[in-house]
mmCIF file of C-alpha atoms in Angstrom:
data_model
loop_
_atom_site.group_PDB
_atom_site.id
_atom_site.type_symbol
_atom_site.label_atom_id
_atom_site.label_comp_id
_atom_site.label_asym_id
_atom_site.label_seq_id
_atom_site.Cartn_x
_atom_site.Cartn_y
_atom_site.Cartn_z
ATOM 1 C CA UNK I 1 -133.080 6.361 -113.235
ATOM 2 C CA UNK I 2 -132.180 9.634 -111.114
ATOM 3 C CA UNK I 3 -127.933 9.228 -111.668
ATOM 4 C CA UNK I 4 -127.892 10.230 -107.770
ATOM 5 C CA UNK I 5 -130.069 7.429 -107.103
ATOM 6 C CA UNK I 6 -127.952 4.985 -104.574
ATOM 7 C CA UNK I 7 -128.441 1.881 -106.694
ATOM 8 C CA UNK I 8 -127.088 4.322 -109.751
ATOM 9 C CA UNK I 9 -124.106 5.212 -107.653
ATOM 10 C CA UNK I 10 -123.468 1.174 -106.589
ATOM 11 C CA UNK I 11 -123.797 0.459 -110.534
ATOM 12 C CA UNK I 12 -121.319 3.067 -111.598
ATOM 13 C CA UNK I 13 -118.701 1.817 -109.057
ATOM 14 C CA UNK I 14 -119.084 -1.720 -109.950
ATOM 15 C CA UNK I 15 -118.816 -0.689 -113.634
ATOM 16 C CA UNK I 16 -115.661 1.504 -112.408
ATOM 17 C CA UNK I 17 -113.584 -1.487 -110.573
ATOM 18 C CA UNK I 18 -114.520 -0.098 -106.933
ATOM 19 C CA UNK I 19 -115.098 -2.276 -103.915
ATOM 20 C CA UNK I 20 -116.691 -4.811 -106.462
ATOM 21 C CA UNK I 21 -115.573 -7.643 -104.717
ATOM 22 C CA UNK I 22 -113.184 -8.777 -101.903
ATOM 23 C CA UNK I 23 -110.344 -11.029 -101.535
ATOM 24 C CA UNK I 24 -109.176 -13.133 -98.085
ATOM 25 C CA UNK I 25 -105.868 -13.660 -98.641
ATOM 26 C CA UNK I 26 -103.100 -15.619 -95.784
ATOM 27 C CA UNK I 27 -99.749 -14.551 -95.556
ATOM 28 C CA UNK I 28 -96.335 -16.336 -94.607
ATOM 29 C CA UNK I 29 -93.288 -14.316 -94.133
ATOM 30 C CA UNK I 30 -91.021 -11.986 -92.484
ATOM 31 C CA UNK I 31 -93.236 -10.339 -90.526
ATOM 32 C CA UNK I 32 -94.951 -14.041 -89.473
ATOM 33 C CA UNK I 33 -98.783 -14.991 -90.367
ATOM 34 C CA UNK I 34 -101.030 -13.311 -91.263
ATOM 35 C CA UNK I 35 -104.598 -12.478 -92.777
ATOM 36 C CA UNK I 36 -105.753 -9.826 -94.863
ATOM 37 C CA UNK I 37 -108.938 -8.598 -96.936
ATOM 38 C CA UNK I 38 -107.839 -6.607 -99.811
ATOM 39 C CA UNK I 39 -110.754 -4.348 -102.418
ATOM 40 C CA UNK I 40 -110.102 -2.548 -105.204
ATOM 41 C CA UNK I 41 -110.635 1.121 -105.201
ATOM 42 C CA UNK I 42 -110.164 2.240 -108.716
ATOM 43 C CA UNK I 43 -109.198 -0.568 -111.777
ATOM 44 C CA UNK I 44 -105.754 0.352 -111.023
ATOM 45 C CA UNK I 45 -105.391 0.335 -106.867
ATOM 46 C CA UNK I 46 -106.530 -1.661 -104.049
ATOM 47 C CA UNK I 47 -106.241 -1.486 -100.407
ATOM 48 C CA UNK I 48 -105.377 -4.038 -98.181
ATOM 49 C CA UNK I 49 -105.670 -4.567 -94.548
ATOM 50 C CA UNK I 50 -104.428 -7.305 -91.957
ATOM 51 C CA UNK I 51 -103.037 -8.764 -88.840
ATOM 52 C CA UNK I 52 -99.506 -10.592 -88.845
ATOM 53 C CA UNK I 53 -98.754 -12.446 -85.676
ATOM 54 C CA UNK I 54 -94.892 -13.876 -85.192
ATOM 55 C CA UNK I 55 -94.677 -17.534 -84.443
ATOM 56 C CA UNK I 56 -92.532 -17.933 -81.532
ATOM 57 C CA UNK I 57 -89.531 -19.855 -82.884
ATOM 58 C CA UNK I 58 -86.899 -21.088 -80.194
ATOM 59 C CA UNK I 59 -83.236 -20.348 -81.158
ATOM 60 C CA UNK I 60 -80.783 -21.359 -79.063
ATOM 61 C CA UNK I 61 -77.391 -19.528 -77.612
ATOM 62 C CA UNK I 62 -75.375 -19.915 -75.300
ATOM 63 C CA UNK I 63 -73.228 -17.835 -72.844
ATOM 64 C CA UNK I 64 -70.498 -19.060 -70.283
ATOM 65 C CA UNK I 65 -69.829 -18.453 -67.113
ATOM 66 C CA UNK I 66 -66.688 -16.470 -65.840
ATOM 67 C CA UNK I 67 -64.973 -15.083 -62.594
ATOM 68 C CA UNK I 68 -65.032 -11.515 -62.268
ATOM 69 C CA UNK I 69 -62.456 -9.552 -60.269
ATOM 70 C CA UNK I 70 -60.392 -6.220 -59.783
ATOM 71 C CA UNK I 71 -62.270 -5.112 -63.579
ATOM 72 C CA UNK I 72 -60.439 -8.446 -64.634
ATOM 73 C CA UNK I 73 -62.339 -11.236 -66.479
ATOM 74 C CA UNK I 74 -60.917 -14.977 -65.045
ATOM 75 C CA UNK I 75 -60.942 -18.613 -65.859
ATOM 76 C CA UNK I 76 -61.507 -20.115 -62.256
ATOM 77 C CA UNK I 77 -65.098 -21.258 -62.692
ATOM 78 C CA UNK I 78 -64.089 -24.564 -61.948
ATOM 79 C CA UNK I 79 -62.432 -23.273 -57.641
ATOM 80 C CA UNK I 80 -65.926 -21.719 -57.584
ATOM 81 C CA UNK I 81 -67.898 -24.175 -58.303
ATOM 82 C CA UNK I 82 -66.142 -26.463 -55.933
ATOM 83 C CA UNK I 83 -66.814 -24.307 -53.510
ATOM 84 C CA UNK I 84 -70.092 -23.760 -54.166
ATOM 85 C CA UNK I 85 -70.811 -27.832 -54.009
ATOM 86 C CA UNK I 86 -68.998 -28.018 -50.545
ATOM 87 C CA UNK I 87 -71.488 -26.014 -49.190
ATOM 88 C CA UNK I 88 -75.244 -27.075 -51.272
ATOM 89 C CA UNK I 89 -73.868 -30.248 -52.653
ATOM 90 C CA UNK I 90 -75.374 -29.181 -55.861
ATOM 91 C CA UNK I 91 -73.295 -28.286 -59.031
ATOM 92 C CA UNK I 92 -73.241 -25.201 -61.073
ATOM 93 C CA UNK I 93 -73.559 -25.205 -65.205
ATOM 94 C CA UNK I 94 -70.805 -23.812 -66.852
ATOM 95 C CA UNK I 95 -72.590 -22.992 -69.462
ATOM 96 C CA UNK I 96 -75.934 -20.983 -69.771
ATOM 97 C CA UNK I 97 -78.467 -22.194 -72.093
ATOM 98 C CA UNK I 98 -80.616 -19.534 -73.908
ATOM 99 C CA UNK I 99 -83.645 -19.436 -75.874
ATOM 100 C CA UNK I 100 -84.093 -16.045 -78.323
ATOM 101 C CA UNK I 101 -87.632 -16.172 -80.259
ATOM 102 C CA UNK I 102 -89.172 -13.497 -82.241
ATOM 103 C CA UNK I 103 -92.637 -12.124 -80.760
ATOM 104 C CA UNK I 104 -94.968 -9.637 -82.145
ATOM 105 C CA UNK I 105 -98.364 -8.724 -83.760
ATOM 106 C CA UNK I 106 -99.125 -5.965 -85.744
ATOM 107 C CA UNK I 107 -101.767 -4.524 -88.103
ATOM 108 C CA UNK I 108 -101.116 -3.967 -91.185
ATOM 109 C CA UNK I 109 -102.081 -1.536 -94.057
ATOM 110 C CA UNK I 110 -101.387 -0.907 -97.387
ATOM 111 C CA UNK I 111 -102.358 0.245 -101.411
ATOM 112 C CA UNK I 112 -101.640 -1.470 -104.350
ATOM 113 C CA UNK I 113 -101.053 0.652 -107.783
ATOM 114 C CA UNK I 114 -100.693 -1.200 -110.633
ATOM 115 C CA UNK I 115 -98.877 0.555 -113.034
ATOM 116 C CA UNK I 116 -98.836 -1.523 -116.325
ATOM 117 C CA UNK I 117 -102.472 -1.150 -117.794
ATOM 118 C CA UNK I 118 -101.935 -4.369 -119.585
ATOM 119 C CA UNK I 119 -100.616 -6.453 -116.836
ATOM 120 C CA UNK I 120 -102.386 -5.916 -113.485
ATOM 121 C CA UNK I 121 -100.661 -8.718 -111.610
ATOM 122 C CA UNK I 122 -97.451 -7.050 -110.684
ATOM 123 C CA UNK I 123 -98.348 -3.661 -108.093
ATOM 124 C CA UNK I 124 -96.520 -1.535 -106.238
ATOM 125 C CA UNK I 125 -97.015 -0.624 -102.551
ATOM 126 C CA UNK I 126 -96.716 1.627 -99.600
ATOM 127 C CA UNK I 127 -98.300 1.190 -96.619
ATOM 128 C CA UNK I 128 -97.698 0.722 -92.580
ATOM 129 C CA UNK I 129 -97.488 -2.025 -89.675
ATOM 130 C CA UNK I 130 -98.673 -0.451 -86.541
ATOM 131 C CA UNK I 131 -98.672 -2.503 -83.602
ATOM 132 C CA UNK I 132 -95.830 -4.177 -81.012
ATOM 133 C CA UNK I 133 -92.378 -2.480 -80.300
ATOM 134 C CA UNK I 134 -91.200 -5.403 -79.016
ATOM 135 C CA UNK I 135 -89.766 -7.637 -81.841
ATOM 136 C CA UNK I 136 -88.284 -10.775 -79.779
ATOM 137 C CA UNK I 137 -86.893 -12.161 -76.361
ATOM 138 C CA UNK I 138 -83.885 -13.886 -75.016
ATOM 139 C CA UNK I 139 -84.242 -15.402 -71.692
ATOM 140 C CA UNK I 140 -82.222 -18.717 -70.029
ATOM 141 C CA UNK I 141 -83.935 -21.941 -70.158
ATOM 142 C CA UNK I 142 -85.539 -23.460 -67.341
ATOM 143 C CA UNK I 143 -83.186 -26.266 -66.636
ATOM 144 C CA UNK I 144 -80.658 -23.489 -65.859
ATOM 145 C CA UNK I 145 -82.439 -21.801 -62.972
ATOM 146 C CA UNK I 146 -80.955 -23.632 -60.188
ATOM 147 C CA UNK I 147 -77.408 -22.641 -61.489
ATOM 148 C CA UNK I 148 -78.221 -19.133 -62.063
ATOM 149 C CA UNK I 149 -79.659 -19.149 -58.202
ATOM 150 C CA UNK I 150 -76.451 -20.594 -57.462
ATOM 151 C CA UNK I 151 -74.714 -18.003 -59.312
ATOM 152 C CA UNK I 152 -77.098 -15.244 -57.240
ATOM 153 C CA UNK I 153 -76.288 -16.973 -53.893
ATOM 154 C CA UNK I 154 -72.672 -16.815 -54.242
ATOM 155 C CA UNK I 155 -72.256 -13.299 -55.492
ATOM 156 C CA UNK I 156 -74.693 -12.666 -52.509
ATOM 157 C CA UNK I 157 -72.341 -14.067 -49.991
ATOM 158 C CA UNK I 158 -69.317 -12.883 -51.541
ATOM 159 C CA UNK I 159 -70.132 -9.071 -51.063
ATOM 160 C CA UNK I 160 -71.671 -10.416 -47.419
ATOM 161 C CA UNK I 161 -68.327 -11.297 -46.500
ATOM 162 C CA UNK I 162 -66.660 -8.266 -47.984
ATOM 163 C CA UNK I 163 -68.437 -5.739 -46.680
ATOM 164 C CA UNK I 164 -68.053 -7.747 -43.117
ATOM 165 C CA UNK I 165 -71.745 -7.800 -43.017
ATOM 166 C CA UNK I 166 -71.491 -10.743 -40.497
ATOM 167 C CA UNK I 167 -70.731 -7.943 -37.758
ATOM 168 C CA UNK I 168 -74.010 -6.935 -37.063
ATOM 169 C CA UNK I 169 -76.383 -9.321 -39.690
ATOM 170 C CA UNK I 170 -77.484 -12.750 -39.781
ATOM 171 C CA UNK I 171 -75.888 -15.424 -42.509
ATOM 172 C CA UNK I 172 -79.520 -16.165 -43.711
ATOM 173 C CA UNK I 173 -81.632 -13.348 -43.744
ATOM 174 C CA UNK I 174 -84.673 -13.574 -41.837
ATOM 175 C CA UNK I 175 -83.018 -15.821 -38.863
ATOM 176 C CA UNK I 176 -81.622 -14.122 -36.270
ATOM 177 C CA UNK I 177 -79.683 -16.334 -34.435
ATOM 178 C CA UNK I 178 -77.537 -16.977 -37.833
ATOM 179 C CA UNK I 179 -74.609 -15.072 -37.031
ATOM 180 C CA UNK I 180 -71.080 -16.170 -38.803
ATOM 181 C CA UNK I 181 -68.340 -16.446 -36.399
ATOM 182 C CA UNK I 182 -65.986 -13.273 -37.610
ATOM 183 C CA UNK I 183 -62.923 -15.588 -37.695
ATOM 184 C CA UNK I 184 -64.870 -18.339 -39.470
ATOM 185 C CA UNK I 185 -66.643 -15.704 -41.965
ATOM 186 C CA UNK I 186 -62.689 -14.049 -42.597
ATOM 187 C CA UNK I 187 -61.596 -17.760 -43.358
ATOM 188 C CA UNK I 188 -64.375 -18.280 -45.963
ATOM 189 C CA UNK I 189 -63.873 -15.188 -47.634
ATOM 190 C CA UNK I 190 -60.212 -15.529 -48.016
ATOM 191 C CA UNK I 191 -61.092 -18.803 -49.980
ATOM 192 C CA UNK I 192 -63.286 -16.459 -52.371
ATOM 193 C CA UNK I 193 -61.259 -13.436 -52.705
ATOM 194 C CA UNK I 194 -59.131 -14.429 -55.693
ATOM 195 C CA UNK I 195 -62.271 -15.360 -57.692
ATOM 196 C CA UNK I 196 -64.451 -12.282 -57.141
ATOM 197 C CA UNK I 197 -68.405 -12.667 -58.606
ATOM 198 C CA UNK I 198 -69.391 -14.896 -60.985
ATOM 199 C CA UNK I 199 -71.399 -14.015 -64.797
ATOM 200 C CA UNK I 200 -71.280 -14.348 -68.378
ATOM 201 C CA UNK I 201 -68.833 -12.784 -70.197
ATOM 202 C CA UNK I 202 -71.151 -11.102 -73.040
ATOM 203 C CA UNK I 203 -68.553 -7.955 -74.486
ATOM 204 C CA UNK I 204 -66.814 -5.057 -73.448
ATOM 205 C CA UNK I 205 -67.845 -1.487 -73.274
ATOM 206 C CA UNK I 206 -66.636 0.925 -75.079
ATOM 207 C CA UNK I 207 -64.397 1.712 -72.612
ATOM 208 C CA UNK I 208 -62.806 -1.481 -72.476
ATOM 209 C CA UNK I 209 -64.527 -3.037 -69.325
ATOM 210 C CA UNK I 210 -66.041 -6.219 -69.620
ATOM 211 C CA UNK I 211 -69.667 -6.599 -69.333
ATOM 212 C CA UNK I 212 -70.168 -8.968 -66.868
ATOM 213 C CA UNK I 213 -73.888 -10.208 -67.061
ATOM 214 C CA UNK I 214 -75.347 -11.365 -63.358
ATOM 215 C CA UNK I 215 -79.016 -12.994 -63.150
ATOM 216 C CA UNK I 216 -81.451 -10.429 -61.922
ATOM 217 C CA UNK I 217 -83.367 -10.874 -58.390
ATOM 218 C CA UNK I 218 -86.142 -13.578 -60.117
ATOM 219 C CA UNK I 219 -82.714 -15.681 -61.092
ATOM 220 C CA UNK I 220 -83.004 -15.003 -64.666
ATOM 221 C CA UNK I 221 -81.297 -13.758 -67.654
ATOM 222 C CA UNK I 222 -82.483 -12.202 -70.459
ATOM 223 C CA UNK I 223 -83.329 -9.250 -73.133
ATOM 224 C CA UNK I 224 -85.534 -8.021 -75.015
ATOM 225 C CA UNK I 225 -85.111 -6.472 -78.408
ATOM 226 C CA UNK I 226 -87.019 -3.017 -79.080
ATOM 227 C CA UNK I 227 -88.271 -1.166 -82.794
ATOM 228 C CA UNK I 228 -90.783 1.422 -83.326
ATOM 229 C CA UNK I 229 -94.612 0.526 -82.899
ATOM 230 C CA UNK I 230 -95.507 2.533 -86.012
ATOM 231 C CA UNK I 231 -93.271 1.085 -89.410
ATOM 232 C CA UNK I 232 -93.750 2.639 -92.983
ATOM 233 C CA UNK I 233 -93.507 -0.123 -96.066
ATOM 234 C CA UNK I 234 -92.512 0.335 -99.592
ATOM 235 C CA UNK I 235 -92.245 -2.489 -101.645
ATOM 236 C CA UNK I 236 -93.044 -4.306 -104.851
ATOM 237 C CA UNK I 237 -95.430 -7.792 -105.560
ATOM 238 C CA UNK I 238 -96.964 -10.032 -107.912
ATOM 239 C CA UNK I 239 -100.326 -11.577 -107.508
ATOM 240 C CA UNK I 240 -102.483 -13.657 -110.326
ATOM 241 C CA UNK I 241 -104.111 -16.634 -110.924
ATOM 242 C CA UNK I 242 -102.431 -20.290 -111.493
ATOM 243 C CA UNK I 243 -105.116 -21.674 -113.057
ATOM 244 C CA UNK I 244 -108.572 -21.269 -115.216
ATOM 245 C CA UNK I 245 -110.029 -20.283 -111.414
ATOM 246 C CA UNK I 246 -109.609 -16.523 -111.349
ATOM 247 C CA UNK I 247 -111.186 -16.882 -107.802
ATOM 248 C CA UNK I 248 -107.591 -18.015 -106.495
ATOM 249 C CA UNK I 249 -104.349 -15.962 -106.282
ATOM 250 C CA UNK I 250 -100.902 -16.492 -105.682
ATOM 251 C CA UNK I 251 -98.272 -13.708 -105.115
ATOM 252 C CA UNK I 252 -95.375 -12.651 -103.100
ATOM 253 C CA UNK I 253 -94.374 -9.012 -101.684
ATOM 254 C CA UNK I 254 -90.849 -8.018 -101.633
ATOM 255 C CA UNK I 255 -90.135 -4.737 -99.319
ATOM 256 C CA UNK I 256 -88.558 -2.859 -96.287
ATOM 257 C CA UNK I 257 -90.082 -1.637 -93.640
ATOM 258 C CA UNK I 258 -88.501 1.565 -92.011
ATOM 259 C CA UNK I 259 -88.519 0.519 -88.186
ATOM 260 C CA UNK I 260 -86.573 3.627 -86.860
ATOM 261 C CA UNK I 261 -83.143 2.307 -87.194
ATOM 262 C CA UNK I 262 -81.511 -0.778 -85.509
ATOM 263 C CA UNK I 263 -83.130 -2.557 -82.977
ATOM 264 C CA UNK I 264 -82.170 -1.109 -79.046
ATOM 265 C CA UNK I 265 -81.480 -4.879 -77.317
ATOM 266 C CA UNK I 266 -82.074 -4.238 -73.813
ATOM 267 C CA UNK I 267 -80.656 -6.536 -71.084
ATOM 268 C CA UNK I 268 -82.675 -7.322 -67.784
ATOM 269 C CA UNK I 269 -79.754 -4.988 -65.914
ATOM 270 C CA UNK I 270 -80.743 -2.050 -68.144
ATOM 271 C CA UNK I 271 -77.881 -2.125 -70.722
ATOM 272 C CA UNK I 272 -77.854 -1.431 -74.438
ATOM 273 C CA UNK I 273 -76.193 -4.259 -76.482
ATOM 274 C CA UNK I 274 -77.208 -2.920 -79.778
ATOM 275 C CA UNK I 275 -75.307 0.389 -78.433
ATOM 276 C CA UNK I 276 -73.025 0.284 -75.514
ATOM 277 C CA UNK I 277 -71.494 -3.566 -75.902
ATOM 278 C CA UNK I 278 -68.720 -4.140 -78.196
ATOM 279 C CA UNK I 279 -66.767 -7.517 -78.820
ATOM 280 C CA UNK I 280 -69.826 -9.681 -78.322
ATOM 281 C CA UNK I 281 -68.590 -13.367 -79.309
ATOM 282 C CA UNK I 282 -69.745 -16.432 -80.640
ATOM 283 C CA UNK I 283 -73.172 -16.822 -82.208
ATOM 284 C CA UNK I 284 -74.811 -13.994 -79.697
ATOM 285 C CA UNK I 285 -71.957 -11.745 -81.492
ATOM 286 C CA UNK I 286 -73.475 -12.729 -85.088
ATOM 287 C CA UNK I 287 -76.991 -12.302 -84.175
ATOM 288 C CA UNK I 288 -75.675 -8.484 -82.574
ATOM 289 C CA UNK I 289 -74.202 -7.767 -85.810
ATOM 290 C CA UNK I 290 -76.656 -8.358 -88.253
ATOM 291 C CA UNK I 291 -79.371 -6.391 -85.947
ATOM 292 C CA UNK I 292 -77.065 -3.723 -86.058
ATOM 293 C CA UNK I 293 -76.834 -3.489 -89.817
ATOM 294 C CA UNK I 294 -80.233 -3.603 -89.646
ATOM 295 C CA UNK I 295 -81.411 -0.002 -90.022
ATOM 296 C CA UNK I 296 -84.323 -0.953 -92.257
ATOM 297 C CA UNK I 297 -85.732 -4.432 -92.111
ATOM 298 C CA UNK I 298 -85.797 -6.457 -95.511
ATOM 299 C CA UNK I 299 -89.393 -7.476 -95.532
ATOM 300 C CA UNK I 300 -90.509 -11.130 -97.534
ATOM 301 C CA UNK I 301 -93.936 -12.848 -98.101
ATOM 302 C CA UNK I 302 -95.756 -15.140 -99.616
ATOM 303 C CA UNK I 303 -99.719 -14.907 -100.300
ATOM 304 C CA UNK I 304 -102.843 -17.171 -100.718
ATOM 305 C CA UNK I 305 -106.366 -15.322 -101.660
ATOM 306 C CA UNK I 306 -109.525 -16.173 -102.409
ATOM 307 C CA UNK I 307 -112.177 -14.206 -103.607
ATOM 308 C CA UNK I 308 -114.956 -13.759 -101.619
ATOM 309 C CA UNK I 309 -117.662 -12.380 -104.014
#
């Protein structure tokens, strides 16, 4: 047969290991689940290619709330929130409940080598994820939104009163008729003063001011945590068959993926927690440090295939 015959050139990269059959393999990891096809290209290399998708896993935190005034951090949440029922006969949380869960989906690419003619199961790899920047989410928890409205509508009325807004606007926007008596407004504030605004506590600049965290306009608060869209891979793996079935595969890859550094963990107010915020406490100040010693991202999973034909 003419050797540039297709059918000749089919035969002579089936006899050569290449594309001469295909695996569907699931993954469970680090980088969440996934599924992948994976060929081989020579008798020594395959490609693989995929999609991971995060689950999204709820963890919780928690942040509390302070009294904020003169660039000094108080302890008189309890005054405000007294305050704060005298007039909406509602009470305030004193403490924020947060949800942080990991997000993302990404595509994934990579080529085996296997390196030990006699032993093709272990391989090493390089390769890339391509796909979200955005890597995970805090944000409050429903059942807190009337306290963080709370938290809006007093720090609303608090610069109302001192900026004597009540000389020439209404006490509720929109109705005007709803003028504050001056003397009655002056009394009000003077009950306020000492306490300034209200937020949570999260760290201190570098400068040494606090960060005081206030919900934004939708009466929320949260962040979101930020890596490159395009991440190189090196790693190692195993993959062979338990049993007399060569058709099924087990395996693991063990890696890092180079994700441009830390993560940048962006508040809903614009600030940088991975790099402006010091001092962060409590579990939210764990979480902050190990994304911060996070330059590259240790990369895990565990693999399933099946061979197609």
């Amino acid at each position: 047969m003419d050797p540039g015959h297709p059918f000749t050139i089919f035969d002579n990269m089936r006899i050569n290991n290449v594309l001469n059959h295909l695996d569907l393999g699931l993954n469970i990891g680090s980088n969440g689940v996934g599924l992948e096809l994976a060929a081989p290209i020579t008798d020594w290399a395959r490609v693989r290619a995929g999609v991971d998708v995060m689950p999204h896993i709820n963890i919780p935190m928690h942040f509390n709330v302070v009294t904020y005034a003169d660039g000094q951090v108080g302890n008189n949440f309890d005054r405000v929130q007294e305050i704060m029922t005298q007039l909406t006969n509602y009470d305030m949380d004193e403490v924020i409940d947060m949800k942080a869960k990991p997000t993302g989906v990404n595509f994934r690419f990579m080529v085996d080598v296997m390196p030990i003619p006699s032993n093709r199961n272990w391989h090493l790899t390089v390769g890339f994820l391509v796909g979200s920047n955005k890597m995970g989410t805090v944000a409050n928890t429903p059942e807190e939104m009337p306290s963080l409205l709370m938290m809006n509508l007093y720090n609303y009325y608090y610069d109302y009163l001192e900026d004597k807004r009540y000389m020439d606007e209404p006490f509720l926007p929109g109705i005007s008729d709803a003028y504050l008596d001056p003397e009655t407004a002056q009394q009000i504030f003077e009950k306020m003063k000492p306490y300034g605004h209200l937020g949570m506590h999260v760290g201190d600049f570098k400068d040494g001011t606090p960060y005081i965290m206030e919900p934004g306009k939708d009466g929320m608060v949260k962040a979101s945590a930020f890596v490159n869209r395009f991440k190189p891979y090196v790693g190692i793996g195993y993959s062979g068959a338990p049993a007399r079935d060569k058709r099924f595969k087990i395996g693991f890859d063990l890696g890092v993926l180079f994700w441009g550094g830390a993560p940048q963990v962006i508040t809903h107010d614009g600030t940088n927690l991975t790099r402006d915020v010091r001092h962060i406490s409590g579990k939210v100040g764990d979480y902050m440090g190990l994304i911060r010693g996070l330059k590259v991202c240790p990369s895990l999973s565990f693999k399933m295939s099946y061979t197609l034909f």
